Coordinates of C-alpha atoms in Angstrom, one line a residue:
Chain C
M1288 CA -76.2 80.4 -46.8
S1289 CA -78.3 79.9 -49.6
A1290 CA -76.0 79.7 -52.1
N1291 CA -75.0 76.5 -49.7
L1292 CA -78.1 75.0 -49.6
L1293 CA -78.3 75.3 -53.8
R1294 CA -74.8 73.4 -53.6
R1295 CA -75.8 70.6 -51.7
A1296 CA -79.6 70.3 -54.2
A1297 CA -77.0 70.2 -57.4
L1298 CA -74.7 68.0 -55.0
I1299 CA -77.4 66.3 -54.4
A1300 CA -79.5 65.9 -57.8
W1301 CA -76.4 65.3 -58.8
T1302 CA -75.9 61.9 -56.9
A1303 CA -79.9 60.6 -57.4
L1304 CA -78.0 60.6 -61.7
V1305 CA -76.2 58.8 -61.0
F1306 CA -77.7 56.1 -59.0
A1307 CA -80.9 56.2 -61.6
F1308 CA -78.4 56.0 -64.9
I1309 CA -76.6 53.2 -62.8
F1310 CA -79.5 51.7 -62.2
A1311 CA -82.4 52.2 -64.9
P1312 CA -80.9 48.9 -67.3
I1313 CA -82.4 46.9 -64.0
V1314 CA -85.0 48.7 -63.2
S1315 CA -87.0 48.2 -66.6
T1316 CA -85.3 44.4 -66.6
V1317 CA -88.5 44.3 -63.9
V1318 CA -90.6 46.1 -65.4
F1319 CA -90.8 45.3 -68.6
S1320 CA -90.8 40.9 -66.9
F1321 CA -94.0 42.3 -65.4
N1322 CA -95.0 43.9 -69.2
A1323 CA -98.3 42.0 -71.2
D1324 CA -96.9 43.0 -75.0
R1325 CA -93.6 40.6 -76.1
F1326 CA -91.9 43.5 -77.2
P1327 CA -89.9 46.4 -74.1
S1328 CA -91.3 49.7 -75.4
L1329 CA -93.6 52.2 -73.5
P1330 CA -96.5 52.4 -73.0
W1331 CA -96.7 50.0 -71.5
A1332 CA -99.4 47.2 -72.5
G1333 CA -100.4 45.7 -69.2
F1334 CA -99.4 43.6 -66.0
S1335 CA -98.8 39.9 -66.8
L1336 CA -96.9 37.5 -65.2
R1337 CA -96.9 34.5 -68.4
W1338 CA -93.7 35.5 -68.5
Y1339 CA -92.7 33.9 -65.8
E1340 CA -94.9 31.3 -66.2
A1341 CA -93.3 31.1 -69.0
I1342 CA -89.2 30.6 -67.5
F1343 CA -91.2 28.4 -64.9
A1344 CA -93.3 25.7 -67.7
D1345 CA -89.6 25.9 -69.8
A1346 CA -87.8 22.6 -68.1
S1347 CA -84.1 23.8 -69.3
I1348 CA -84.6 26.9 -67.0
Q1349 CA -85.2 25.0 -64.7
R1350 CA -82.5 22.9 -64.8
G1351 CA -80.7 25.7 -65.2
L1352 CA -81.2 27.9 -61.8
T1353 CA -81.4 23.6 -60.1
N1354 CA -77.4 23.8 -61.7
S1355 CA -77.0 27.1 -59.9
L1356 CA -78.3 27.0 -56.6
I1357 CA -76.0 23.3 -56.4
V1358 CA -73.0 25.0 -57.5
A1359 CA -73.5 28.2 -55.2
G1360 CA -74.1 25.7 -52.3
A1361 CA -71.6 24.3 -52.9
T1362 CA -68.6 27.1 -54.2
S1363 CA -70.2 28.9 -50.5
V1364 CA -69.2 25.7 -48.1
L1365 CA -65.8 25.1 -50.4
A1366 CA -64.7 28.2 -50.0
T1367 CA -65.3 29.7 -47.8
F1368 CA -63.8 26.1 -45.4
L1369 CA -60.5 27.0 -47.7
G1370 CA -60.7 31.0 -47.5
F1371 CA -61.4 29.8 -43.4
A1372 CA -58.0 27.8 -43.4
A1373 CA -55.7 30.0 -45.4
A1374 CA -57.0 33.5 -42.7
Y1375 CA -56.5 31.5 -40.4
V1376 CA -52.9 30.2 -41.3
D1377 CA -51.8 34.0 -42.4
Y1378 CA -53.0 35.4 -38.7
R1379 CA -51.8 32.1 -36.9
Y1380 CA -48.2 31.5 -38.1
R1381 CA -45.2 32.9 -38.9
F1382 CA -42.9 31.8 -42.3
V1383 CA -41.2 32.1 -44.6
G1384 CA -42.4 33.0 -48.3
K1385 CA -45.5 34.6 -46.4
I1386 CA -46.0 37.3 -48.1
A1387 CA -46.4 35.2 -51.7
Y1388 CA -48.6 32.7 -50.5
T1389 CA -51.1 36.0 -48.7
A1390 CA -50.2 37.3 -52.6
L1391 CA -51.4 33.4 -54.6
V1392 CA -54.4 33.0 -52.1
A1393 CA -55.8 37.1 -53.3
L1394 CA -54.5 36.4 -56.9
P1395 CA -57.4 34.1 -58.8
P1396 CA -59.5 37.2 -59.2
T1397 CA -57.2 39.1 -60.8
V1398 CA -57.3 37.1 -63.4
P1399 CA -59.4 37.5 -66.3
V1400 CA -62.2 35.4 -66.0
V1401 CA -61.9 34.2 -69.4
I1402 CA -58.0 33.2 -69.3
L1403 CA -59.4 32.0 -66.1
G1404 CA -62.8 30.2 -68.3
V1405 CA -59.7 28.0 -70.6
A1406 CA -57.6 27.3 -68.6
M1407 CA -60.2 26.2 -66.1
L1408 CA -61.5 24.0 -69.4
T1409 CA -57.9 22.4 -70.2
F1410 CA -57.0 21.7 -67.1
E1411 CA -60.6 20.2 -66.3
G1412 CA -61.1 18.4 -69.3
R1413 CA -57.6 16.6 -68.1
V1414 CA -58.3 15.1 -65.6
G1415 CA -62.0 15.0 -67.2
L1416 CA -64.2 16.9 -64.8
S1417 CA -65.2 19.6 -67.8
G1418 CA -69.1 19.0 -68.3
T1419 CA -69.6 17.9 -65.1
L1420 CA -71.0 20.1 -62.7
T1421 CA -68.5 18.9 -59.7
G1422 CA -65.9 21.3 -62.8
V1423 CA -67.8 24.3 -62.2
T1424 CA -67.7 24.2 -58.3
V1425 CA -63.8 23.9 -58.7
G1426 CA -63.9 27.1 -60.5
H1427 CA -66.3 28.9 -59.1
V1428 CA -64.6 27.6 -55.3
V1429 CA -61.0 28.7 -56.9
L1430 CA -62.7 32.1 -57.7
A1431 CA -64.0 32.7 -55.0
A1432 CA -61.8 31.2 -52.6
P1433 CA -60.1 34.9 -52.1
F1434 CA -63.4 37.1 -51.1
A1435 CA -63.9 34.6 -48.1
M1436 CA -60.5 34.7 -47.2
A1437 CA -60.3 38.7 -46.9
L1438 CA -64.0 38.5 -44.9
V1439 CA -62.2 36.5 -42.4
R1440 CA -59.0 37.8 -42.3
M1441 CA -60.5 41.2 -41.7
R1442 CA -62.5 39.2 -38.5
L1443 CA -58.5 37.1 -37.0
A1444 CA -56.8 40.5 -37.4
D1445 CA -59.3 41.8 -34.5
L1446 CA -58.4 38.7 -32.4
D1447 CA -56.3 39.2 -29.9
P1448 CA -52.9 37.2 -30.3
D1449 CA -53.1 35.8 -26.2
I1450 CA -57.1 34.6 -26.8
E1451 CA -55.5 31.4 -28.1
G1452 CA -52.8 30.6 -24.9
A1453 CA -55.5 31.4 -23.4
S1454 CA -57.8 29.4 -24.2
A1455 CA -55.0 26.6 -24.7
N1456 CA -54.2 27.4 -20.1
L1457 CA -57.4 27.1 -19.4
G1458 CA -57.3 23.1 -20.9
A1459 CA -58.4 23.1 -24.2
T1460 CA -57.4 21.3 -26.6
P1461 CA -56.4 22.1 -30.4
W1462 CA -58.8 21.1 -31.2
R1463 CA -61.2 22.8 -28.5
T1464 CA -59.7 25.9 -28.8
M1465 CA -60.6 25.8 -33.1
T1466 CA -63.9 24.5 -32.9
G1467 CA -65.3 26.7 -29.0
V1468 CA -62.7 29.6 -30.1
V1469 CA -61.3 31.2 -32.5
I1470 CA -64.2 29.9 -35.1
P1471 CA -67.0 31.1 -33.0
F1472 CA -65.5 34.7 -33.4
C1473 CA -65.0 34.4 -36.5
L1474 CA -68.6 33.1 -36.9
P1475 CA -69.4 37.3 -38.6
A1476 CA -67.5 37.0 -41.8
I1477 CA -67.8 33.0 -42.4
L1478 CA -71.3 33.7 -42.6
A1479 CA -70.7 36.9 -44.5
S1480 CA -68.4 34.8 -46.7
L1481 CA -71.4 32.3 -47.3
F1482 CA -73.5 35.2 -48.7
L1483 CA -71.6 37.3 -51.1
T1484 CA -69.1 33.4 -51.8
A1485 CA -72.8 32.1 -53.0
A1486 CA -73.6 36.0 -54.2
V1487 CA -70.2 35.3 -56.7
S1488 CA -71.3 32.0 -58.3
F1489 CA -74.2 32.8 -58.4
D1490 CA -74.3 35.6 -60.8
E1491 CA -70.6 33.5 -62.5
F1492 CA -70.9 33.3 -66.3
M1493 CA -66.9 33.2 -67.8
I1494 CA -66.4 30.1 -66.3
A1495 CA -69.3 28.2 -66.2
W1496 CA -69.4 28.8 -70.4
F1497 CA -66.1 27.6 -70.9
V1498 CA -67.0 24.4 -67.5
S1499 CA -71.0 23.7 -67.3
G1500 CA -70.8 21.4 -71.5
V1501 CA -74.7 20.3 -71.3
N1502 CA -75.0 20.6 -67.6
E1503 CA -75.4 24.7 -67.7
T1504 CA -75.6 26.6 -65.2
L1505 CA -79.2 29.3 -65.2
P1506 CA -76.6 32.8 -66.5
V1507 CA -75.1 30.8 -69.1
R1508 CA -78.5 29.2 -69.6
V1509 CA -79.8 32.8 -70.7
L1510 CA -76.7 33.5 -73.3
A1511 CA -77.7 30.3 -74.7
M1512 CA -81.4 32.2 -75.3
L1513 CA -80.8 35.2 -76.3
Q1514 CA -78.1 33.9 -79.3
G1515 CA -81.4 32.1 -80.0
Q1516 CA -84.2 34.8 -79.7
V1517 CA -85.2 37.5 -78.1
S1518 CA -87.2 37.6 -75.6
P1519 CA -88.6 39.4 -73.0
R1520 CA -87.7 35.9 -70.5
I1521 CA -85.2 37.4 -69.9
N1522 CA -86.7 40.1 -68.6
A1523 CA -88.0 37.8 -66.2
I1524 CA -85.1 34.6 -65.1
G1525 CA -82.7 39.0 -64.9
A1526 CA -84.9 40.0 -62.8
I1527 CA -85.0 36.8 -60.5
V1528 CA -81.5 36.6 -61.0
F1529 CA -81.5 40.3 -59.3
I1530 CA -83.1 39.4 -57.1
V1531 CA -81.1 36.1 -55.6
S1532 CA -78.0 37.7 -56.1
M1533 CA -78.6 41.3 -54.3
T1534 CA -80.3 39.0 -51.1
L1535 CA -77.0 37.6 -51.0
V1536 CA -74.8 40.0 -51.9
V1537 CA -77.2 42.7 -48.8
L1538 CA -76.8 40.3 -45.9
A1539 CA -73.1 39.7 -46.5
Q1540 CA -73.2 43.2 -46.7
I1541 CA -74.4 43.8 -43.3
L1542 CA -72.8 41.1 -41.7
I1543 CA -69.8 42.8 -42.8
G1544 CA -71.1 46.0 -41.8
R1545 CA -72.0 44.7 -38.1
L1546 CA -68.1 43.4 -37.9
L1547 CA -66.7 47.3 -39.3
G1548 CA -69.2 48.6 -37.0
R1549 CA -67.3 47.2 -34.2
R1550 CA -64.1 47.7 -34.9
S1551 CA -64.3 51.0 -35.0
K1552 CA -66.3 51.4 -31.7
E1553 CA -63.7 48.8 -29.8
A1554 CA -61.3 52.1 -31.6
Chain A
M988 CA -45.0 9.4 -11.7
T989 CA -46.2 10.5 -8.6
G990 CA -43.1 11.9 -7.2
S991 CA -41.9 13.3 -4.0
K992 CA -43.5 16.1 -1.7
A993 CA -40.5 16.8 -0.7
G994 CA -38.3 19.3 -1.6
P995 CA -40.2 22.8 -3.5
M996 CA -43.1 22.6 -6.0
L997 CA -41.9 23.7 -8.4
E998 CA -38.4 23.8 -9.7
I999 CA -36.5 25.9 -12.7
D1000 CA -33.5 24.3 -13.2
R1001 CA -30.5 25.8 -15.3
L1002 CA -33.8 27.3 -18.3
A1003 CA -32.7 29.0 -21.1
K1004 CA -35.0 29.8 -24.1
R1005 CA -33.3 31.2 -27.1
Y1006 CA -34.9 32.3 -30.6
G1007 CA -32.3 31.3 -33.3
D1008 CA -29.8 33.8 -32.1
T1009 CA -31.6 36.0 -29.5
V1010 CA -31.6 34.8 -26.3
A1011 CA -35.1 35.0 -24.7
V1012 CA -33.9 33.4 -21.0
A1013 CA -30.2 32.5 -21.2
D1014 CA -30.1 30.5 -17.8
V1015 CA -32.3 30.5 -14.7
S1016 CA -32.4 28.5 -11.5
F1017 CA -34.8 28.8 -8.5
G1018 CA -37.1 27.0 -6.5
I1019 CA -40.8 28.5 -5.6
E1020 CA -42.6 26.2 -2.4
K1021 CA -45.8 25.2 -2.0
G1022 CA -48.1 28.7 -0.5
E1023 CA -45.3 31.7 -1.5
F1024 CA -46.0 34.5 -3.7
I1025 CA -43.0 34.8 -6.1
A1026 CA -42.2 38.1 -7.8
L1027 CA -39.9 37.8 -11.1
M1028 CA -39.6 40.6 -11.2
G1029 CA -37.4 42.9 -13.7
P1030 CA -36.9 45.7 -17.1
S1031 CA -37.8 44.4 -20.3
G1032 CA -36.8 41.9 -21.9
C1033 CA -35.6 41.0 -19.4
G1034 CA -36.6 37.3 -19.9
K1035 CA -39.8 36.8 -17.0
T1036 CA -42.5 36.4 -19.4
T1037 CA -40.6 34.2 -21.6
T1038 CA -39.6 32.6 -17.9
L1039 CA -44.2 32.7 -16.7
R1040 CA -44.8 31.2 -19.7
M1041 CA -42.7 28.8 -19.8
I1042 CA -44.1 27.3 -16.3
A1043 CA -47.1 28.1 -18.4
G1044 CA -46.0 25.3 -21.4
L1045 CA -47.3 28.1 -23.7
D1046 CA -43.1 28.7 -25.2
T1047 CA -40.9 25.4 -25.3
P1048 CA -37.7 25.8 -23.4
S1049 CA -34.3 25.5 -25.6
G1050 CA -32.9 24.0 -23.1
G1051 CA -33.4 22.9 -18.6
E1052 CA -35.5 22.4 -17.2
I1053 CA -39.1 22.6 -14.8
R1054 CA -40.8 20.1 -12.3
L1055 CA -43.2 19.9 -10.1
W1056 CA -43.4 18.2 -7.5
G1057 CA -40.7 16.3 -9.1
R1058 CA -41.2 14.7 -11.9
R1059 CA -40.6 16.9 -15.1
I1060 CA -43.0 19.0 -17.5
N1061 CA -40.5 20.2 -19.8
E1062 CA -42.5 17.9 -22.7
D1063 CA -45.8 18.5 -20.9
A1064 CA -49.2 20.7 -23.8
P1065 CA -50.1 23.7 -21.6
W1066 CA -53.9 22.1 -21.8
E1067 CA -51.8 19.5 -19.8
R1068 CA -51.1 21.7 -17.0
E1069 CA -53.0 23.1 -14.2
A1070 CA -51.1 26.2 -13.8
P1071 CA -53.8 28.9 -15.3
L1072 CA -52.7 32.3 -15.9
V1073 CA -53.6 36.1 -15.4
W1074 CA -52.7 37.7 -18.6
Q1075 CA -51.6 41.2 -19.4
H1076 CA -54.5 42.2 -21.4
Y1077 CA -56.8 39.9 -19.4
A1078 CA -57.3 37.3 -23.2
L1079 CA -60.5 37.1 -22.0
F1080 CA -63.2 35.7 -24.2
P1081 CA -65.0 38.6 -26.6
F1082 CA -68.4 36.2 -27.2
L1083 CA -68.5 35.4 -24.1
S1084 CA -71.1 36.5 -21.5
V1085 CA -68.9 36.3 -18.1
A1086 CA -71.1 34.0 -16.6
K1087 CA -69.3 32.0 -19.6
N1088 CA -66.1 32.9 -20.2
V1089 CA -64.8 32.0 -15.9
E1090 CA -67.3 28.4 -16.7
F1091 CA -64.3 27.9 -19.5
G1092 CA -61.5 26.3 -18.1
L1093 CA -64.9 23.9 -16.2
K1094 CA -66.7 23.4 -20.0
Q1095 CA -62.9 22.1 -20.5
R1096 CA -62.5 19.6 -17.7
G1097 CA -65.8 18.2 -18.5
L1098 CA -67.2 19.3 -15.8
P1099 CA -71.6 19.3 -15.9
A1100 CA -74.0 22.5 -16.7
A1101 CA -75.2 23.1 -13.0
E1102 CA -71.8 22.1 -11.0
R1103 CA -69.5 24.9 -13.2
R1104 CA -72.4 27.2 -12.9
R1105 CA -73.0 26.9 -9.0
K1106 CA -68.7 26.9 -9.3
A1107 CA -68.6 29.7 -11.7
M1108 CA -71.0 31.7 -9.4
E1109 CA -69.3 31.1 -6.4
W1110 CA -65.7 32.7 -7.5
M1111 CA -67.9 35.7 -9.2
E1112 CA -69.3 36.0 -6.2
R1113 CA -65.8 36.5 -4.3
L1114 CA -64.5 38.5 -6.6
G1115 CA -67.4 40.9 -6.3
I1116 CA -69.2 40.1 -10.0
A1117 CA -71.7 38.5 -9.9
G1118 CA -74.0 41.7 -11.0
F1119 CA -71.8 41.2 -14.0
A1120 CA -72.2 37.6 -15.5
E1121 CA -75.0 38.2 -18.6
R1122 CA -73.1 41.4 -19.8
G1123 CA -70.3 41.1 -22.4
V1124 CA -66.9 41.1 -21.3
D1125 CA -66.5 44.5 -23.5
Q1126 CA -68.8 46.3 -21.5
L1127 CA -67.0 46.0 -18.4
S1128 CA -64.2 48.2 -17.3
G1129 CA -60.3 47.5 -17.1
G1130 CA -60.7 46.8 -13.3
Q1131 CA -64.0 44.0 -14.1
R1132 CA -62.4 43.2 -16.7
Q1133 CA -59.1 42.2 -14.7
R1134 CA -61.6 40.5 -11.4
V1135 CA -63.1 38.5 -14.2
A1136 CA -59.5 36.6 -15.7
L1137 CA -59.2 36.0 -11.8
A1138 CA -62.9 34.5 -11.5
R1139 CA -61.9 32.8 -14.3
A1140 CA -57.7 31.5 -13.5
L1141 CA -59.2 30.6 -9.5
A1142 CA -61.8 29.0 -11.2
L1143 CA -60.2 25.3 -11.3
E1144 CA -59.1 25.8 -7.9
P1145 CA -55.7 25.8 -9.3
E1146 CA -53.0 25.0 -6.8
M1147 CA -50.2 27.3 -9.7
L1148 CA -51.2 30.8 -10.2
L1149 CA -49.1 32.6 -12.7
L1150 CA -49.8 36.2 -13.6
D1151 CA -48.7 38.5 -16.1
E1152 CA -47.9 42.0 -15.2
P1153 CA -51.1 41.7 -13.1
L1154 CA -51.2 45.7 -12.4
S1155 CA -49.7 47.6 -15.5
A1156 CA -53.3 47.3 -17.6
L1157 CA -55.4 49.0 -14.7
D1158 CA -55.6 52.8 -13.0
P1159 CA -53.9 54.0 -10.6
H1160 CA -55.8 54.2 -8.0
L1161 CA -57.1 50.7 -8.8
R1162 CA -53.7 49.5 -8.9
V1163 CA -53.7 50.1 -5.1
R1164 CA -56.5 48.6 -4.2
M1165 CA -56.0 45.4 -6.3
Q1166 CA -52.7 44.6 -5.7
S1167 CA -53.9 44.4 -1.4
E1168 CA -57.0 42.6 -3.1
L1169 CA -54.4 40.0 -5.0
V1170 CA -52.2 39.6 -1.0
R1171 CA -55.5 39.3 0.3
L1172 CA -56.6 36.1 -1.7
H1173 CA -53.1 34.7 -2.0
R1174 CA -53.7 35.0 2.2
E1175 CA -56.7 33.5 2.0
L1176 CA -56.8 30.9 -0.7
G1177 CA -52.5 30.0 0.5
I1178 CA -52.6 29.0 -3.0
T1179 CA -48.7 29.7 -4.8
F1180 CA -48.4 32.6 -7.6
V1181 CA -45.9 33.8 -9.6
C1182 CA -46.4 36.6 -11.1
V1183 CA -44.5 38.9 -13.1
T1184 CA -44.1 42.7 -12.9
H1185 CA -41.5 44.9 -13.9
S1186 CA -42.3 47.7 -10.8
H1187 CA -39.7 46.7 -7.8
S1188 CA -43.0 48.6 -5.6
E1189 CA -44.9 45.9 -6.2
A1190 CA -43.0 43.1 -6.0
F1191 CA -42.0 44.3 -3.0
A1192 CA -45.6 45.4 -2.0
M1193 CA -47.3 41.8 -2.8
A1194 CA -44.5 39.0 -2.7
D1195 CA -42.7 37.1 0.4
R1196 CA -39.5 36.4 -1.9
V1197 CA -38.5 38.7 -5.6
V1198 CA -36.5 36.8 -8.6
I1199 CA -35.4 39.3 -9.6
M1200 CA -33.6 39.0 -13.5
S1201 CA -31.5 40.7 -15.7
E1202 CA -31.0 39.6 -19.9
G1203 CA -31.9 36.4 -19.6
R1204 CA -30.2 35.4 -15.3
V1205 CA -31.0 36.0 -12.0
Q1206 CA -29.5 38.3 -10.9
Q1207 CA -30.0 38.1 -7.2
I1208 CA -33.4 36.0 -5.2
G1209 CA -34.8 37.0 -2.1
A1210 CA -37.5 38.2 0.8
P1211 CA -37.8 41.7 -0.3
R1212 CA -36.0 43.4 3.0
E1213 CA -33.5 41.5 1.6
I1214 CA -33.1 42.9 -1.8
Y1215 CA -33.8 46.6 -0.5
R1216 CA -30.6 45.7 2.2
R1217 CA -28.0 43.9 0.9
A1218 CA -28.3 44.3 -3.2
A1219 CA -26.1 41.7 -3.6
N1220 CA -24.6 43.6 -7.1
R1221 CA -24.4 46.9 -9.0
F1222 CA -27.6 45.1 -11.5
V1223 CA -30.1 45.2 -8.0
A1224 CA -28.4 48.4 -6.0
E1225 CA -29.8 51.0 -9.3
F1226 CA -31.9 48.8 -9.9
V1227 CA -34.7 48.8 -6.9
G1228 CA -33.6 53.0 -6.3
G1229 CA -33.7 54.3 -3.3
N1230 CA -29.9 53.3 -3.1
N1231 CA -27.1 55.9 -2.8
L1232 CA -23.8 53.9 -4.9
F1233 CA -20.7 56.0 -4.2
S1234 CA -17.5 54.9 -6.0
G1235 CA -14.2 55.7 -4.8
T1236 CA -10.5 54.3 -3.8
A1237 CA -10.7 51.9 -0.7
A1238 CA -8.4 51.6 2.4
A1239 CA -7.9 50.4 5.3
A1240 CA -9.2 51.9 9.3
G1241 CA -8.9 49.7 11.5
E1242 CA -10.8 47.0 13.3
G1243 CA -12.9 45.8 10.5
L1244 CA -13.7 49.0 9.0
L1245 CA -12.7 50.1 5.4
R1246 CA -12.9 54.0 3.8
V1247 CA -13.2 54.8 0.7
E1248 CA -12.5 58.3 -0.2
G1249 CA -14.6 59.7 -4.1
P1250 CA -15.5 62.3 -5.5
F1251 CA -19.0 62.4 -2.1
G1252 CA -16.7 61.9 0.4
T1253 CA -14.6 60.0 3.2
A1254 CA -16.5 57.1 4.4
L1255 CA -15.9 54.4 6.2
A1256 CA -18.2 51.4 5.9
P1257 CA -17.9 47.1 7.8
R1258 CA -15.2 45.2 6.0
P1259 CA -17.2 42.4 3.7
A1260 CA -15.4 39.2 5.1
D1261 CA -16.9 37.2 2.0
V1262 CA -15.4 39.3 -0.5
A1263 CA -11.8 40.5 -2.3
L1264 CA -11.7 44.6 -1.5
R1265 CA -7.9 45.0 -2.7
E1266 CA -6.6 47.4 0.0
G1267 CA -6.1 51.0 -2.7
G1268 CA -8.4 49.3 -5.3
E1269 CA -12.1 50.9 -7.2
V1270 CA -14.7 50.0 -4.4
T1271 CA -18.8 51.4 -4.1
L1272 CA -20.4 51.7 -1.5
V1273 CA -24.5 51.0 -0.7
V1274 CA -26.1 53.6 0.9
A1275 CA -29.8 52.7 1.4
A1276 CA -31.7 56.6 1.1
D1277 CA -33.3 56.7 4.2
R1278 CA -30.9 55.1 6.1
I1279 CA -29.3 59.0 6.1
D1280 CA -30.3 61.7 8.5
L1281 CA -29.8 65.8 7.9
G1282 CA -28.5 68.0 10.5
A1283 CA -27.2 71.5 10.4
A1284 CA -23.7 70.7 11.6
R1285 CA -21.2 68.4 12.3
S1286 CA -22.4 66.0 15.0
G1287 CA -18.7 63.8 15.2
A1288 CA -20.5 60.5 14.8
G1289 CA -20.7 58.2 12.3
N1290 CA -19.4 59.5 8.5
E1291 CA -20.5 62.5 8.3
I1292 CA -20.5 64.5 4.8
E1293 CA -21.1 68.6 3.1
A1294 CA -23.2 68.8 0.8
K1295 CA -25.8 72.0 -0.4
V1296 CA -29.1 70.8 -1.0
V1297 CA -29.6 70.6 -4.7
T1298 CA -33.7 70.2 -5.3
L1299 CA -37.0 68.0 -3.2
E1300 CA -38.8 66.1 -5.0
F1301 CA -43.0 66.2 -3.1
V1302 CA -43.7 62.2 -3.9
G1303 CA -47.1 61.5 -1.2
S1304 CA -46.4 61.5 1.7
S1305 CA -42.3 61.3 1.5
V1306 CA -39.7 63.0 -0.4
T1307 CA -36.4 62.9 -1.7
V1308 CA -34.2 65.7 -1.1
F1309 CA -31.0 65.3 -3.9
L1310 CA -28.1 66.8 -2.5
E1311 CA -24.6 67.6 -4.0
T1312 CA -21.4 67.6 -2.0
A1313 CA -18.5 69.6 -2.8
G1314 CA -16.8 67.1 -5.7
G1315 CA -19.9 66.8 -7.3
A1316 CA -21.3 63.6 -6.4
E1317 CA -24.7 63.1 -5.9
L1318 CA -26.6 62.1 -2.8
R1319 CA -31.2 61.6 -2.5
I1320 CA -32.1 61.1 1.2
Q1321 CA -35.2 59.9 2.0
R1322 CA -37.5 62.2 4.1
S1323 CA -40.8 62.2 4.9
L1324 CA -42.9 65.4 4.9
R1325 CA -43.7 65.4 8.5
Q1326 CA -39.9 65.8 8.7
I1327 CA -39.5 68.6 5.8
E1328 CA -42.1 70.7 7.9
N1329 CA -40.1 70.2 11.1
T1330 CA -37.1 71.7 9.7
P1331 CA -37.9 73.3 6.7
L1332 CA -35.4 72.9 3.4
S1333 CA -34.2 74.7 0.1
P1334 CA -32.1 74.8 -2.2
G1335 CA -28.7 75.8 -2.0
D1336 CA -29.1 75.5 1.9
A1337 CA -25.6 73.6 3.5
V1338 CA -26.3 70.1 5.1
I1339 CA -25.1 67.6 6.9
A1340 CA -25.6 64.0 5.1
R1341 CA -24.8 61.7 8.4
W1342 CA -25.0 57.9 8.5
P1343 CA -23.7 55.2 10.7
Q1344 CA -21.0 53.1 9.6
D1345 CA -22.6 50.3 9.8
E1346 CA -25.9 51.0 7.1
G1347 CA -23.3 51.5 4.2
F1348 CA -22.2 48.1 2.8
F1349 CA -20.0 47.4 -0.3
L1350 CA -21.0 45.9 -3.7
P1351 CA -18.7 42.6 -4.8
A1352 CA -16.0 43.8 -6.2

C-alpha cells in the first residue's frame, strides 16, 4: 500500500517536473516582462509596466499587431469555410480518387514551413501578391485549412447519413438542408475551427517572414527586433502573444472536448 | 397536369433501379389505392426499401415510371413531393427539440410560427409526446423517438405516409403496441400507408394488401389471407412460413383429383385448372401447418399420413409439432397450447397426420 503511494507520488512529481521544464521559459518571459530592470536576471528589480508602455508606444509593433489580427481574422474565416467545404465533400460524395483527395487536402501541414514559405514567395511574387496582407493570408489559409477540415470531418462522422434525406423528404431544398441542418449540426466544430485556425495564423512566423515584405506581422516584427537588440520589450510582446494564442487554443479545446464528450456519451 | 382521379392513386410501372452492374430493383409493377395500407415485404436485398426510396424521390429510377394520380413523378425532386417517410432509425434532427423536429416540415412550407406551433402541438398530443415537446431528441427512448418521427411526418397531413421498417428498431414488447397503434392511425386518418418490412407477421397483421418481393421482382400481391392460403410460388410458400411443402410424383386419381407420392407418403389434392401439371411429373403440394390435424388412429377420411413426433416448439400460446414420416420427410403442424394440454404429445409418439383433400394445393410447375 505504501509502496503504491510512493510510486504514485513519484509519478506526480515526475509529471510536474516535465511540465515545469516545458513552461519555465514561458513563465520567465511573463515574469520578466513585468521586471523594472532591463536585464532578465535575479533578483527581480521590482514590478513595472514600462515595457508594456514601450511596446504600445512603438508604432511598428502596433502595426505588426494590427496586421496579425487582420490576417488571423481573415485566415480563420477563409480556412474554416474551405475546411468545411472539403470535409462536406468527403462526407457526402463517393468518387474515384477520394483517398488521394483527402490526402491532398491534409498535406500542407506536413510540408516543412520553410519550403512552404519559399514556394509561397515564388508563386505570390509572380501573381503580384507578395508583400501584401492578402498574400500572407493566402499562405496561412493553405496551412490552416487542413486543421479546419479535420475538425469538421470529426463532427460529420457523427451525422446520421439519413438526416439529409429526411430533411429533403420533409420539403427542404438542398440550400435549406445545408443552412438549416448540416451547418447547425456542425456549428461546434465550425467555432472550434475558427479559434484554432486563428491561433495557427497568429503564431505563424515562417510563411509570414517570406511573404509579408513591409507589411510585417507581429512574429516577424519580433524577430526583426531581436536581430537589432535584445530588449525586455520582447518579453512583453511574448506575454501578449502567449495570452492571445492560449485563449484561442483553449476556446477551441473546450469546444472539441464537448464534441468528443458527446460522442462518447452517444456511443 | 391534374390527371384523372380515377384509377389507382399511385402506380408503380415496370420500375427498375440499377447501381452499375448491381440490380436493386429489376421489374416491379403494382398499384396502390387511396387509403390502402400496403406492405412491401421480402428478405433483405429484395429491393423493397429501394422501391420505397424511389417513391419518396430519394433514389432515381433507372427504368419504368412512378405515377401519382396519373402524373409521372420520376423527375420530381424529393422536396417537391408530399410523401413523408418514417425512417428505420428515425433520422431525427439531433440538435433540435422534439417540437422543432415536428415543426420542421411545416417550416419548409412557410407556415407562420404560431400556426406551425399549434399544428405540431396537435400531433404531439395525438401521439402522446406533448410532454416532451421541449426536450432534446437524444433524451428520448426508442419508442418515444418513433412517435416523434411519426408526428414529424404526419404533421404535414399528407395523403400518403411511407414507413421503412418502422418496428424493427423497437423492443419486442413495444413492437406489438406500435403495430396496433399504426393500424389505428391508419384507420382514423384514412390516408395511404406504404410500409416496408421483412417480417411477415408484421405485414400480415397490419396491411390490407401485401406485395411480396424477391431479387428485385414482385412474387405475389394480395390480401394477407389470400397469400397465406394460396402461395403463388415456392418462394412465397417458404417465405411466409407455416407451410408444409411435399414434393413427389403426380398421378391421376379420379375426378378432379391428383395423387402425389413422395417420401412423405401419399396424398390427394384438387387438380389445379390453370396449371399444366403432367402426370408422372414432379409436383409440390402445399398444406398449411394449421390445417393439419393429429389423431391416434386412422379414420379413413381425407389424407392420412403415419409419422413420429420429433420435437415440440412452444411459442406463446401456439405450439409447432415437428413430425417425421417413415420415408424421412418432415411435417410441421401448428397446434394451440390448449390442444396440446388436452392430448399431450412427447417425442417418439406415433401419430396420424390428417387433412381434408381440398386443404392442399399445388405450386405452379
